[in-house]
Coordinates of C-alpha atoms in Angstrom, one line a residue:
X157 CA 0.0 0.0 0.0
X158 CA 1.3 3.4 -1.0
X159 CA 1.4 6.1 1.4
X160 CA -1.1 8.2 -0.4
X161 CA -3.3 5.3 0.0
X162 CA -2.6 4.8 3.5
X163 CA -3.3 8.7 4.1
X164 CA -6.4 8.5 2.3
X165 CA -7.5 5.4 3.8
X166 CA -7.0 6.8 7.5
X167 CA -9.0 9.9 6.5
X168 CA -11.9 8.2 5.1
X169 CA -12.0 6.1 7.7
X170 CA -12.3 8.9 10.3
X171 CA -14.6 10.7 8.2
X172 CA -16.8 7.2 7.7
X173 CA -17.7 6.7 11.6
X174 CA -21.2 5.0 11.9
X175 CA -21.3 4.4 8.0
X176 CA -22.1 0.9 7.2
X177 CA -20.6 -0.5 4.0
X178 CA -20.8 -3.8 2.4
X179 CA -17.3 -4.4 0.8
X180 CA -13.7 -3.1 1.4
X181 CA -14.2 -3.0 5.2
X182 CA -11.3 -3.1 7.5
X183 CA -11.7 -2.4 11.2
X184 CA -9.1 -0.4 13.0
X185 CA -8.6 1.7 16.1
X186 CA -8.2 5.5 15.9
X187 CA -7.9 6.9 19.5
X188 CA -9.3 4.2 21.4
X189 CA -12.4 4.0 18.9
X190 CA -12.9 1.6 16.2
X191 CA -13.6 2.8 12.9
X192 CA -14.3 1.5 9.5
X193 CA -11.0 2.1 7.3
X194 CA -11.8 2.1 3.4
X195 CA -8.6 1.9 0.8
X196 CA -8.4 4.0 -2.2
X197 CA -6.5 6.0 -4.3
X198 CA -6.5 9.6 -5.4
X199 CA -7.7 10.4 -8.7
X200 CA -8.1 13.6 -11.0
X201 CA -11.5 15.1 -11.4
X202 CA -13.2 13.6 -14.7
X203 CA -16.1 14.2 -16.6
X204 CA -16.1 11.0 -18.6
X205 CA -18.7 9.2 -16.8
X206 CA -21.3 11.8 -18.1
X207 CA -23.7 9.9 -20.8
X208 CA -23.4 11.3 -24.6
X209 CA -26.4 9.6 -26.0
X210 CA -29.4 9.8 -23.4
X211 CA -30.8 13.5 -24.2
X212 CA -33.9 13.8 -25.6
X213 CA -34.6 16.3 -28.2
X214 CA -37.7 17.7 -29.7
X215 CA -38.0 19.0 -33.3
X216 CA -41.8 20.1 -32.4
X217 CA -43.9 20.5 -29.4
X218 CA -46.2 18.3 -28.2
X219 CA -49.5 19.0 -26.9
X220 CA -51.0 16.8 -24.0
X221 CA -54.4 17.9 -24.2
X222 CA -54.4 18.7 -20.5
X223 CA -54.7 21.9 -18.8
X224 CA -52.6 23.0 -15.4
X225 CA -56.5 22.0 -13.5
X226 CA -59.2 23.7 -12.3
X227 CA -59.3 26.0 -9.3
X228 CA -59.6 23.9 -6.3
X229 CA -61.7 24.8 -3.0
X230 CA -58.4 25.4 -1.1
X231 CA -58.7 28.4 1.4
X232 CA -55.6 30.8 0.8
X233 CA -55.7 33.2 3.8
X234 CA -52.6 33.5 5.7
X235 CA -51.1 36.1 7.8
X236 CA -47.1 36.8 8.2
X237 CA -45.2 39.5 10.1
X238 CA -48.7 40.9 11.4
X239 CA -49.4 41.9 7.8
X240 CA -52.6 40.5 6.4
X241 CA -52.3 38.7 2.8
X242 CA -55.0 37.5 0.6
X243 CA -53.8 35.2 -2.2
X244 CA -56.2 35.0 -5.2
X245 CA -55.7 32.6 -8.2
X246 CA -54.0 35.5 -10.2
X247 CA -52.0 37.3 -7.6
X248 CA -51.1 37.9 -4.0
X249 CA -51.1 41.5 -2.2
X250 CA -50.5 42.7 1.1
X251 CA -52.5 44.8 3.0
X252 CA -52.6 46.6 6.7
X253 CA -56.6 46.5 6.8
X254 CA -58.2 45.0 9.5
X255 CA -60.3 43.0 7.0
X256 CA -58.6 39.4 5.7
X257 CA -60.0 38.2 2.7
X258 CA -60.6 34.4 2.4
X259 CA -60.3 33.2 -1.2
X260 CA -61.2 29.8 -2.4
X261 CA -60.3 29.9 -6.1
X262 CA -63.5 30.6 -8.3
X263 CA -65.9 28.6 -6.0
X264 CA -66.6 31.0 -3.2
X265 CA -65.2 34.1 -1.6
X266 CA -65.7 35.1 2.1
X267 CA -64.7 37.9 4.4
X268 CA -63.5 37.6 8.1
X269 CA -63.0 40.6 10.1
X270 CA -60.0 41.1 12.8
X271 CA -62.1 39.5 15.6
X272 CA -62.0 36.4 13.5
X273 CA -65.9 36.5 12.7
X274 CA -66.8 35.2 9.7
X275 CA -69.7 34.5 7.0
X276 CA -68.7 32.0 4.4
X277 CA -70.4 30.0 1.4
X278 CA -68.4 26.8 2.2
X279 CA -67.8 24.6 5.3
X280 CA -64.6 25.3 7.3
X281 CA -61.5 24.1 5.9
X282 CA -58.4 22.4 7.8
X283 CA -56.0 25.4 9.0
X284 CA -52.7 25.0 7.3
X285 CA -49.2 24.9 9.4
X286 CA -47.5 27.2 7.0
X287 CA -48.2 31.1 7.5
X288 CA -46.8 32.8 4.7
X289 CA -48.0 31.7 0.9
X290 CA -46.1 30.8 -2.1
X291 CA -42.7 29.2 -0.7
X292 CA -42.6 32.0 2.1
X293 CA -42.4 35.1 0.0
X294 CA -46.0 36.6 -1.1
X295 CA -44.2 38.4 -3.9
X296 CA -43.6 35.0 -5.7
X297 CA -47.5 34.5 -5.8
X298 CA -47.6 36.7 -9.3
X299 CA -44.6 35.1 -10.8
X300 CA -44.3 32.4 -13.2
X301 CA -42.4 29.1 -11.5
X302 CA -39.9 29.9 -14.3
X303 CA -39.3 33.4 -12.8
X304 CA -38.2 32.1 -9.3
X305 CA -34.9 31.2 -7.7
X306 CA -34.9 28.5 -5.1
X307 CA -32.5 26.7 -2.9
X308 CA -31.6 23.4 -3.7
X309 CA -30.4 20.4 -1.9
X310 CA -28.0 18.2 -3.5
X311 CA -28.4 14.5 -2.6
X312 CA -31.2 15.4 -0.2
X313 CA -31.6 12.0 1.4
X314 CA -27.7 11.5 1.9
X315 CA -27.7 12.3 5.4
X316 CA -25.2 10.8 7.9
X317 CA -23.2 12.5 10.6
X318 CA -19.4 12.0 9.8
X319 CA -19.8 10.2 6.6
X320 CA -17.7 10.8 3.6
X321 CA -20.6 10.0 1.5
X322 CA -23.0 12.5 2.7
X323 CA -23.8 15.6 1.1
X324 CA -26.5 16.8 3.8
X325 CA -26.4 17.6 7.9
X326 CA -30.0 18.0 8.3
X327 CA -33.0 15.6 7.3
X328 CA -35.5 16.3 4.5
X329 CA -38.1 17.9 7.2
X330 CA -35.5 20.3 8.3
X331 CA -34.5 21.2 4.7
X332 CA -38.3 21.9 4.0
X333 CA -39.1 23.7 6.9
X334 CA -35.9 25.8 6.9
X335 CA -37.2 27.1 3.2
X336 CA -35.4 24.5 0.8
X337 CA -38.0 23.7 -2.0
X338 CA -35.7 22.0 -4.6
X339 CA -35.0 18.3 -3.6
X340 CA -32.4 16.3 -5.7
X341 CA -31.6 12.5 -5.0
X342 CA -30.0 9.8 -7.0
X343 CA -31.9 6.2 -7.3
X344 CA -30.1 2.8 -7.4
X345 CA -31.4 -0.7 -6.9
X346 CA -30.1 -2.4 -4.4
X347 CA -28.9 -6.5 -4.7
X348 CA -31.4 -7.6 -2.7
X349 CA -34.4 -5.5 -2.6
X350 CA -37.2 -5.1 -5.5
X351 CA -37.5 -1.5 -4.2
X352 CA -35.2 1.1 -5.7
X353 CA -33.1 3.0 -2.7
X354 CA -31.6 6.3 -2.8
X355 CA -27.8 5.7 -2.5
X356 CA -25.0 7.7 -3.5
X357 CA -23.2 6.3 -6.4
X358 CA -23.6 2.8 -5.1
X359 CA -25.5 1.5 -2.3
X360 CA -22.4 0.0 -0.9
X361 CA -21.2 3.5 0.0
X362 CA -24.4 5.3 1.4
X363 CA -27.9 3.7 1.4
X364 CA -30.4 6.0 2.5
X365 CA -33.4 3.5 2.1
X366 CA -36.1 2.7 0.0
X367 CA -37.5 5.9 -2.1
X368 CA -40.9 5.0 -1.0
X369 CA -40.1 6.0 2.8
X370 CA -38.5 9.4 1.6
X371 CA -41.1 10.3 -1.0
X372 CA -43.8 9.5 1.5
X373 CA -42.0 11.9 4.1
X374 CA -42.2 14.4 1.7
X375 CA -45.8 13.9 0.5
X376 CA -46.7 14.3 4.3
X377 CA -44.9 17.7 4.1
X378 CA -46.7 19.1 1.2
X379 CA -49.9 17.8 2.5
X380 CA -49.4 19.9 5.7
X381 CA -48.3 22.9 3.4
X382 CA -51.0 23.7 0.9
X383 CA -49.6 27.0 0.1
X384 CA -45.9 25.8 -1.1
X385 CA -44.5 24.4 -4.0
X386 CA -41.8 21.8 -4.1
X387 CA -39.7 20.3 -6.9
X388 CA -38.1 17.0 -7.0
X389 CA -35.3 15.8 -9.3
X390 CA -34.7 12.2 -9.3
X391 CA -31.5 10.8 -10.6
X392 CA -31.6 7.8 -12.8
X393 CA -28.6 6.2 -11.2
X394 CA -29.3 3.0 -13.2
X395 CA -30.3 4.7 -16.4
X396 CA -33.8 2.4 -15.8
X397 CA -36.7 3.0 -18.0
X398 CA -39.4 5.0 -15.7
X399 CA -41.9 2.1 -15.4
X400 CA -39.6 0.5 -12.9
X401 CA -39.8 3.3 -10.9
X402 CA -43.5 4.5 -11.1
X403 CA -45.1 2.0 -9.4
X404 CA -43.3 2.7 -6.2
X405 CA -43.9 6.4 -6.7
X406 CA -47.6 6.0 -6.8
X407 CA -47.4 3.7 -3.9
X408 CA -46.4 7.0 -1.6
X409 CA -49.6 9.1 -2.7
X410 CA -47.5 12.1 -3.9
X411 CA -49.2 11.7 -7.5
X412 CA -52.4 13.4 -5.9
X413 CA -50.2 16.7 -6.1
X414 CA -48.2 16.1 -8.9
X415 CA -47.8 19.1 -11.7
X416 CA -48.9 17.8 -15.3
X417 CA -47.6 20.2 -17.9
X418 CA -49.9 21.3 -20.9
X419 CA -46.9 20.7 -23.6
X420 CA -43.6 18.9 -24.2
X421 CA -41.0 20.5 -23.7
X422 CA -42.1 23.5 -21.5
X423 CA -40.5 26.8 -22.4
X424 CA -40.0 29.5 -20.0
X425 CA -43.2 31.4 -20.6
X426 CA -45.2 28.1 -20.5
X427 CA -45.1 27.8 -17.0
X428 CA -47.7 28.6 -14.7
X429 CA -47.5 31.4 -11.4
X430 CA -47.1 29.7 -8.2
X431 CA -50.6 31.0 -7.4
X432 CA -52.0 29.1 -10.1
X433 CA -50.3 25.9 -9.2
X434 CA -51.2 26.2 -5.4
X435 CA -54.8 27.1 -6.2
X436 CA -54.9 23.8 -8.6
X437 CA -53.6 21.5 -6.3
X438 CA -50.7 20.8 -8.4
X439 CA -47.5 21.7 -6.3
X440 CA -45.0 18.8 -6.8
X441 CA -43.0 19.3 -10.1
X442 CA -41.2 16.2 -10.5
X443 CA -38.1 15.7 -12.8
X444 CA -35.8 12.7 -14.1
X445 CA -32.8 13.6 -15.4
X446 CA -32.2 10.6 -17.9
X447 CA -34.8 7.8 -19.5
X448 CA -38.2 9.9 -18.7
X449 CA -40.8 9.0 -20.9
X450 CA -43.3 11.9 -20.9
X451 CA -45.5 10.0 -23.5
X452 CA -46.3 7.6 -20.6
X453 CA -46.0 9.5 -17.7
X454 CA -46.5 13.1 -18.6
X455 CA -45.7 14.3 -14.9
X456 CA -42.3 12.8 -14.7
X457 CA -40.6 15.5 -16.8
X458 CA -37.7 15.1 -18.4
X459 CA -35.0 17.2 -17.0
X460 CA -32.5 17.8 -19.8
X461 CA -35.1 19.1 -22.5
X462 CA -36.6 21.7 -20.3
X463 CA -33.7 22.2 -17.5
X464 CA -29.9 22.8 -18.0
X465 CA -27.2 22.3 -15.4
X466 CA -23.7 24.5 -14.9
X467 CA -21.0 21.5 -14.6
X468 CA -21.7 19.4 -11.7
X469 CA -19.5 18.1 -8.9
X470 CA -17.5 21.6 -9.3
X471 CA -14.1 21.7 -8.5
X472 CA -13.4 25.2 -9.8
X473 CA -13.8 28.4 -7.1
X474 CA -14.9 30.4 -10.2
X475 CA -17.8 28.2 -10.6
X476 CA -18.2 29.0 -14.3
X477 CA -21.6 29.5 -15.4
X478 CA -21.6 27.3 -18.9
X479 CA -23.9 24.6 -20.2
X480 CA -22.5 21.2 -19.3
X481 CA -25.6 19.1 -19.7
X482 CA -27.4 18.8 -22.0
X483 CA -24.0 19.0 -24.2
X484 CA -24.0 21.1 -27.2
X485 CA -27.0 23.0 -26.1
X486 CA -26.9 26.1 -28.5
X487 CA -27.3 29.4 -26.3
X488 CA -30.9 30.5 -27.9
X489 CA -32.5 27.4 -26.4
X490 CA -30.8 27.3 -23.1
X491 CA -32.0 30.9 -22.7
X492 CA -35.3 29.5 -23.1
X493 CA -35.0 26.9 -20.5
X494 CA -34.9 26.5 -16.6
X495 CA -31.6 26.1 -15.5
X496 CA -30.0 24.9 -12.5
X497 CA -26.7 26.4 -10.9
X498 CA -24.6 23.5 -9.2
X499 CA -22.6 25.3 -6.2
X500 CA -21.1 22.2 -4.2
X501 CA -17.2 22.3 -4.1
X502 CA -15.9 18.8 -4.4
X503 CA -12.7 17.0 -4.2
X504 CA -13.0 13.3 -5.6
X505 CA -11.8 10.2 -4.4
X506 CA -12.1 6.4 -5.6
X507 CA -13.6 4.2 -3.3
X508 CA -14.1 0.2 -3.8
X509 CA -13.7 1.0 -7.8
X510 CA -16.3 3.9 -7.6
X511 CA -15.3 7.6 -7.9
X512 CA -16.7 9.5 -5.3
X513 CA -16.9 13.5 -5.1
X514 CA -16.3 14.7 -1.7
X515 CA -17.8 17.7 -0.6
X516 CA -14.9 20.4 0.4
X517 CA -16.1 21.2 3.9
X518 CA -13.1 23.1 4.7
X519 CA -14.3 25.9 2.4
X520 CA -18.1 25.2 2.9
X521 CA -18.4 28.9 4.9
X522 CA -16.9 30.6 1.6
X523 CA -18.7 28.3 -1.0
X524 CA -22.1 29.0 1.2
X525 CA -22.0 32.4 1.6
X526 CA -24.1 35.4 0.4
X527 CA -21.2 37.4 -1.0
X528 CA -17.5 37.4 -1.9
X529 CA -14.9 35.1 -4.1
X530 CA -16.1 31.6 -4.3
X531 CA -19.4 32.3 -2.7
X532 CA -22.9 31.5 -4.0
X533 CA -24.4 35.0 -3.8
X534 CA -21.4 35.9 -6.5
X535 CA -22.2 32.7 -8.8
X536 CA -25.7 33.6 -8.8
X537 CA -25.0 37.1 -9.7
X538 CA -22.7 36.0 -12.4
X539 CA -24.8 33.8 -14.2
X540 CA -27.4 36.4 -14.1
X541 CA -25.2 38.6 -16.0
X542 CA -24.2 35.9 -18.4
X543 CA -27.7 34.8 -19.2
X544 CA -29.9 37.7 -18.7
X545 CA -31.8 36.0 -15.9
X546 CA -30.8 34.4 -12.4
X547 CA -30.8 30.4 -12.3
X548 CA -33.8 28.6 -11.2
X549 CA -32.0 26.5 -8.7
X550 CA -29.0 27.0 -6.4
X551 CA -27.8 23.3 -5.8
X552 CA -25.8 23.3 -2.5
X553 CA -24.3 21.1 -0.3
X554 CA -24.8 21.2 3.8
X555 CA -27.3 24.2 3.1
X556 CA -27.4 24.8 6.8
X557 CA -23.6 25.7 6.8
X558 CA -21.9 28.9 5.4
X559 CA -20.9 32.4 6.3
X560 CA -23.9 32.2 8.9
X561 CA -26.9 30.3 9.2
X562 CA -29.1 30.9 6.4
X563 CA -26.7 32.4 4.2
X564 CA -27.8 30.3 1.2
X565 CA -31.3 31.8 1.7
X566 CA -29.8 35.5 1.7
X567 CA -28.2 34.9 -1.7
X568 CA -31.3 33.3 -3.3
X569 CA -33.3 36.3 -1.7
X570 CA -30.9 38.9 -3.1
X571 CA -31.3 37.6 -6.7
X572 CA -35.2 37.3 -6.3
X573 CA -35.4 41.0 -4.9
X574 CA -36.9 39.9 -1.8
X575 CA -35.8 40.0 1.9
X576 CA -35.0 37.0 4.0
X577 CA -35.8 37.3 7.6
X578 CA -36.4 33.7 8.6
X579 CA -34.8 31.2 11.1
X580 CA -32.2 28.9 10.1
X581 CA -31.3 26.0 10.4
X582 CA -33.1 22.9 11.9
X583 CA -36.0 23.8 14.1
X584 CA -35.3 20.9 16.4
X585 CA -32.0 21.8 17.3
X586 CA -31.2 24.7 19.9
X587 CA -29.1 27.7 19.0
X588 CA -26.1 26.3 20.9
X589 CA -26.0 22.9 18.7
X590 CA -26.6 24.7 15.6
X591 CA -23.5 26.8 16.4
X592 CA -21.3 23.8 17.7
X593 CA -22.1 22.0 14.4
X594 CA -21.3 24.5 12.1
X595 CA -18.0 25.0 13.9
X596 CA -17.1 21.6 14.6
X597 CA -17.8 19.6 11.1
X598 CA -15.9 22.2 8.6
X599 CA -13.2 22.6 11.4
X600 CA -12.5 18.8 11.8
X601 CA -12.7 18.3 8.1
X602 CA -11.0 20.9 6.8
X603 CA -7.9 20.2 9.0
X604 CA -8.0 16.4 7.7
X605 CA -8.4 17.7 4.0
X606 CA -5.2 20.3 4.6
X607 CA -3.1 17.4 6.4
X608 CA -3.8 15.4 3.5
X609 CA -2.9 17.4 0.7
X610 CA 0.2 18.8 2.5
X611 CA 1.3 15.1 3.2
X612 CA 0.9 14.0 -0.6

């Protein structure tokens, strides 16, 4: 074993405390504790694994013969920051009046005074748990889905303490509660289970469990938050046809809330406003990166014919805002699609024969900052300058870390021209716990990275 291999094995052993692996394990002791040691070799960053023959193109647009739905009877009344908010199917506005309007799409309209007495043409509806409409910003209600920038969690399900294969520290409920509205996850099939799992590159490295469990959790959150729109991007790690996944997705009940587009592919102006999606109950937008078949499953949107990405697993702190996927996309077509900005700085290692991108947590406070060189905020502004519009998704690792808790949401708010003033991150954790986590993880892993590269 070379000295580089020994150093990397030791590094990954410390990072992999608590991680269960199927192969390539060796149990050793570090500072009196048993840990899993992985052996591997340092590899250079490569993009040779990007498929080149799986990108769908359309010479003409296909009309599905569907609409975005009829207005539902959902009550869209909220109150936030002491200011009443009225949501209609067309717009949302804030008023300091003592009267709060309850709008139920096109079905009915009732009025309540400040003492909470009301007259209504409908029976009472359940009270939602969220208090501000349209993804926490009433200003978004008037905007098209394609004209909003959201924070996204790269590899949302991959949460495991001190694991080299993890990409997030807080679970999906915390992610959603804190304001994340774009969730990305990679699907793999395990050797001994008929249900697909969310796994990082291979289920031997990190298995986050069956997709049905995570999707059910997201669906339950969506049910409890009827004024929010959530987007899910499924990474088809096996390049399987969607009929392998659809029965499992259907079992979760999430299709009750899924958005079905009127045309394929969707251009920027084809997208409805957030208020329309909310009032029609189509509040979950679901993409698949490869092998989507919208003729059979129109609700499972093909990503790359409707959304392009900047370089994934980036290793350059300049974060160039160029199209990587789909390859060779003409600029005029790119300007008429959604786009995702990958902003998760990585190193790369080879583990168990698999190339694995490792989040560079030694610089996470800079990467997830709202401003400055290498920051999320600067990269978003650069993209806006390059393309004439801001990214639709700021895709990050460890969203709860940064210049300060919530700095990723501050960066998104700035390009959205709104004000971010929410608490972050992790409702269940105390302030002291969050501060300790913010300091401990980047410091520890940063020192490990520094030591490794110095020794090499």
